[in-house]
DNA sequence: TTGTATGCGTTATCAT
DNA sequence: ATGATAACGCATACAA
């Protein structure tokens, strides 16, 4: 049976008020009292009950991080940094994965579940903007979006400039003389923001170079997984003329694509150059090492946690759109 | 201002008791009442306050998963499955990473922090058995250990048979004719259970084959990371005679080791065969694909969650030692 | 089957 | 600076 404030108060022969003050680090308490209380706390091995504290204050000290899949390297790297950044501000992080399930996303956001347990949500969504709009009416819990970027101003956002990032990747391939540049990750069937923006950057770069956009060269990928990359690349390699470069919308897609190229008896980068987005560590050790656009998960995490903390403290702060920097890393897979 | 039980009761013109019964799915409530209550709940958009419920019941419905680093593929795969398994039993999962920091581990376990927020802890420890012993006296929260296996009987454990797993990997290399088999991941300086057991299996397999154990061939690796694998392999390749195979204590070490072999101008598996443990997806797409011992994170997670749930329901259940199955997957990196 | 009343452990208001 | 006490929202013992 854990000790309570009352027990400590009785032991130290002071009021619970005083004990509470000591525990919460309140200033107006005499040194003699404090010592007496501290001694009692130590003797009884007292620890504040977080549930009671939460009931009283309305704060849990917990954030939720919602991602499609925690075991996707980009998201686990993000989680690592979010947990670290949150710890700095004395928040702890609960992780939930939606598994690409829209229904589950909605459930988590609307709190049909138990969302109230969190002070705020960091949400890396698959949902479209329209769905998000709809949800906003039902949820009132502080929310920061990661990786979307529609600039509609109603939500806090932290994300890179997806159009520019995609443009940079393709521009690099163009600069190296590639002219038949395919893309894996476009999802024409569903209007997600990220693939749309990256597709826009891809096409923009091609047009700037005076090249035509060949619809056959843009392949969908449902989950940005290695398997999706493998499948899509295999299809691309059967085209005539064959692409001489592939821009993958994620590094995981790129890993799958590279393996597909080898299995087809071709070489990366000699026959087909490949570049991805995310800059996961895996790509720095693969053979060949993977060119990629780096997203700085540490920056994204710090900003996101800072925003959510601000919004928790004041729900009416103006939403901010934070653009995280990105960096092109040229490695072996694109001839670097 | 969220609606409370009282509000719902007033609205439906019934007592809070009845509302509570309906919400908790209590059986003895007339259909007419139930409908009236349900309607009121809907109109007021009522949701139970988890903090109040926790304060009353002593249950939070939350588990903590403590791992060294969430962005290590094995741990993120484990986290994925733990979250899934926990959801089946209506538990949610908070993830904390110790970052190889013993002090942090102790803090989390002893609840110097806020551990009381969880109903139980799933703990993948770095600590030694001795430290764990010490901690047990201070913590009383249900605990299940993952990946340790000392069979001391005081804790619930879920882990593979590390000795056998290492033995299987090395036996495979021996069967393929390798005779100079090195190991990366032994940590002779610190008495962690996992590396000790894997080292034991490694040496045992060598001796059974009538080979000598060469201490130069066993290299330490602090974090089981790609970087550690790269460094250790680079050193191994400078030895004379050079190893003709390397058994890595994790797949991540193996990925680094493979890259080191290539950078040394050698071939995997022709010059040096490589095998790891964990069977992460990355190894199935790498070139060459990585032979590995698979750990079945789904099984481990299900068992661990089942155990912790049992212990939460009855703190006095007898501790169980659950041995998870492992499977050898031979792929290109060892000539498969 | 349903209503009333108490307490879970804290924080915060109001006195002193 | 400190003490007494009232909520916070829920679940349940006890009554009816």
XYZ file of C-alpha atoms in Angstrom, chain B residues 18-278:
261
model
C -27.175 3.892 -13.725
C -25.104 5.899 -16.165
C -21.944 4.338 -14.801
C -23.491 0.927 -15.214
C -24.323 1.591 -18.817
C -20.889 2.981 -19.585
C -19.093 0.076 -17.946
C -21.267 -2.438 -19.750
C -22.878 -3.640 -16.556
C -25.546 -6.217 -17.239
C -28.344 -5.421 -14.869
C -29.868 -2.418 -16.520
C -33.228 -2.272 -18.216
C -33.371 -1.671 -21.906
C -35.445 1.492 -21.573
C -32.977 3.047 -19.161
C -30.049 2.041 -21.317
C -31.516 3.724 -24.355
C -32.249 6.899 -22.456
C -28.714 6.980 -21.096
C -27.159 6.201 -24.430
C -29.092 9.032 -26.018
C -27.935 11.475 -23.368
C -24.344 10.312 -23.770
C -24.582 10.896 -27.462
C -26.159 14.318 -27.155
C -23.586 15.527 -24.662
C -20.703 13.790 -26.417
C -19.748 12.309 -23.095
C -16.511 10.388 -22.623
C -15.308 8.851 -19.392
C -12.427 10.663 -17.764
C -9.598 8.144 -17.642
C -7.824 9.912 -14.794
C -10.852 9.701 -12.538
C -11.377 6.103 -13.497
C -7.746 5.333 -12.763
C -7.836 7.054 -9.413
C -10.852 4.996 -8.488
C -9.818 1.622 -9.884
C -6.066 1.795 -9.654
C -5.748 0.732 -13.260
C -4.439 2.898 -16.077
C -4.740 0.497 -18.990
C -1.191 1.431 -19.957
C 1.931 -0.642 -20.311
C 5.444 0.686 -20.577
C 7.863 -0.817 -23.050
C 11.434 0.008 -22.164
C 14.112 -0.604 -24.774
C 17.648 0.685 -25.260
C 16.842 2.395 -28.579
C 13.549 2.445 -30.399
C 15.159 3.062 -33.786
C 17.094 -0.182 -33.758
C 15.129 -2.303 -36.241
C 14.763 -5.238 -33.914
C 13.296 -3.060 -31.187
C 10.981 -1.149 -33.480
C 9.705 -4.440 -34.878
C 9.218 -5.610 -31.309
C 7.419 -2.383 -30.449
C 5.127 -2.800 -33.433
C 4.093 -6.245 -32.265
C 3.840 -5.290 -28.614
C 1.517 -2.423 -29.481
C -0.601 -4.775 -31.552
C -0.691 -7.489 -28.914
C -1.449 -4.976 -26.175
C -4.313 -3.491 -28.168
C -5.931 -6.924 -28.281
C -6.155 -6.819 -24.498
C -7.171 -3.158 -24.398
C -3.823 -1.956 -23.218
C -1.924 0.916 -24.721
C 1.817 1.225 -24.806
C 4.191 3.923 -23.715
C 7.687 3.594 -25.037
C 10.781 4.740 -23.267
C 14.353 4.358 -24.368
C 17.217 4.068 -21.977
C 19.877 4.958 -24.498
C 22.241 2.434 -22.963
C 22.162 4.472 -19.795
C 22.152 2.333 -16.680
C 21.123 5.195 -14.509
C 18.111 5.834 -16.678
C 17.185 2.178 -16.554
C 17.219 2.183 -12.805
C 15.221 5.383 -12.680
C 12.514 3.951 -14.891
C 12.305 0.719 -12.985
C 12.309 2.084 -9.484
C 9.676 4.612 -10.412
C 11.736 7.520 -9.197
C 10.070 8.989 -12.204
C 6.355 8.411 -12.585
C 6.256 4.744 -13.149
C 3.054 4.380 -11.252
C 1.235 5.520 -14.329
C 1.589 2.053 -15.783
C -0.064 -1.157 -14.869
C 3.048 -3.002 -15.899
C 6.441 -2.823 -17.544
C 7.886 -4.802 -20.420
C 11.582 -4.378 -20.031
C 14.324 -5.213 -22.475
C 17.267 -4.596 -20.212
C 20.938 -4.002 -20.538
C 21.422 -4.333 -16.828
C 23.096 -7.319 -15.369
C 21.316 -9.816 -13.242
C 22.929 -8.385 -10.149
C 21.540 -4.946 -10.796
C 18.134 -6.377 -11.466
C 18.201 -8.163 -8.148
C 18.945 -4.953 -6.414
C 16.121 -3.148 -8.141
C 13.518 -5.703 -7.322
C 13.389 -4.579 -3.742
C 12.292 -1.085 -4.635
C 9.799 -1.763 -7.377
C 6.552 -3.553 -6.929
C 5.066 -2.958 -10.319
C 4.436 -6.000 -12.518
C 7.455 -6.655 -14.682
C 8.241 -8.925 -17.607
C 11.770 -9.195 -18.922
C 12.497 -9.508 -22.612
C 15.667 -10.887 -24.116
C 17.388 -11.793 -20.907
C 17.403 -15.337 -19.812
C 19.090 -16.224 -16.616
C 16.326 -18.537 -15.405
C 16.597 -17.322 -11.877
C 12.907 -17.763 -11.410
C 12.132 -14.459 -9.758
C 10.918 -12.712 -12.880
C 8.759 -13.474 -15.835
C 11.005 -13.845 -18.855
C 10.395 -14.176 -22.552
C 13.436 -14.852 -24.677
C 14.969 -17.246 -27.128
C 17.544 -19.804 -26.150
C 20.528 -17.607 -26.878
C 23.103 -20.339 -26.486
C 21.313 -22.587 -28.915
C 20.669 -19.785 -31.402
C 24.333 -18.851 -31.512
C 25.267 -22.482 -31.741
C 22.937 -22.984 -34.710
C 24.394 -20.033 -36.579
C 27.973 -21.166 -36.084
C 27.127 -24.788 -36.832
C 25.748 -23.639 -40.166
C 29.001 -21.862 -40.992
C 30.983 -24.920 -39.976
C 28.812 -27.151 -42.131
C 29.625 -24.974 -45.093
C 33.289 -25.638 -44.525
C 34.378 -22.502 -42.753
C 37.078 -22.987 -40.163
C 38.208 -19.506 -39.191
C 34.977 -18.152 -37.733
C 35.085 -14.811 -35.968
C 32.373 -13.282 -33.771
C 31.308 -9.678 -33.356
C 29.284 -8.642 -30.327
C 30.992 -10.354 -27.455
C 31.284 -7.872 -24.618
C 33.896 -9.360 -22.353
C 34.102 -6.278 -20.159
C 30.522 -6.282 -18.934
C 28.676 -9.352 -17.771
C 25.486 -8.879 -19.788
C 23.523 -12.034 -20.189
C 22.828 -11.981 -23.910
C 26.377 -11.590 -25.217
C 27.657 -14.059 -22.676
C 25.173 -16.678 -23.761
C 25.786 -16.118 -27.434
C 29.498 -16.288 -26.859
C 28.978 -19.568 -25.051
C 27.027 -20.979 -27.990
C 29.676 -19.768 -30.407
C 32.519 -21.376 -28.490
C 30.583 -24.541 -27.876
C 29.944 -25.024 -31.592
C 33.614 -24.450 -32.389
C 34.762 -26.963 -29.813
C 32.308 -29.573 -30.995
C 33.913 -29.228 -34.407
C 37.311 -29.737 -32.860
C 38.367 -26.159 -33.500
C 40.203 -23.901 -31.131
C 38.678 -20.692 -29.828
C 40.913 -17.826 -30.872
C 40.377 -14.834 -28.572
C 41.511 -12.491 -31.349
C 38.484 -13.581 -33.332
C 35.974 -12.446 -30.707
C 35.387 -8.714 -30.911
C 33.416 -6.497 -28.564
C 30.643 -4.220 -29.794
C 29.197 -1.692 -27.438
C 25.878 -0.963 -29.149
C 25.268 -3.687 -31.707
C 25.094 -0.942 -34.312
C 26.091 -0.788 -37.965
C 29.006 1.420 -37.008
C 30.212 -1.066 -34.401
C 29.966 -3.869 -36.951
C 31.912 -1.893 -39.492
C 34.710 -1.099 -37.071
C 35.003 -4.588 -35.678
C 34.954 -6.236 -39.102
C 37.596 -3.869 -40.395
C 39.848 -4.935 -37.550
C 39.127 -8.594 -38.103
C 40.061 -8.355 -41.775
C 43.506 -7.164 -40.843
C 44.257 -10.330 -38.885
C 46.502 -13.035 -40.229
C 45.109 -15.486 -40.938
C 41.984 -13.616 -41.935
C 38.641 -15.055 -40.786
C 36.690 -16.796 -43.534
C 33.376 -16.196 -41.779
C 31.932 -13.776 -39.249
C 29.090 -14.494 -36.881
C 27.510 -11.195 -35.829
C 25.457 -11.004 -32.634
C 22.919 -8.769 -34.379
C 21.831 -8.118 -37.945
C 22.778 -4.482 -37.573
C 26.344 -5.493 -36.749
C 26.199 -7.741 -39.809
C 25.115 -4.913 -42.093
C 28.095 -2.877 -40.953
C 30.391 -5.853 -41.271
C 29.264 -6.554 -44.825
C 29.960 -3.015 -45.854
C 33.402 -3.252 -44.258
C 34.194 -6.389 -46.235
C 33.273 -4.670 -49.501
C 35.249 -1.580 -48.614
C 38.228 -3.851 -48.027
C 37.833 -5.057 -51.591
C 36.633 -8.499 -50.600
C 33.490 -10.453 -51.348
C 30.628 -11.775 -49.252
C 30.273 -14.743 -49.114
C 33.239 -15.824 -51.292
C 35.994 -14.362 -49.145
C 34.059 -13.952 -45.927
C 30.687 -15.457 -45.099
C 28.465 -13.494 -42.738
C 25.513 -14.377 -40.564
C 23.546 -12.337 -38.035
C 20.786 -12.636 -35.482
C 17.382 -10.880 -35.541
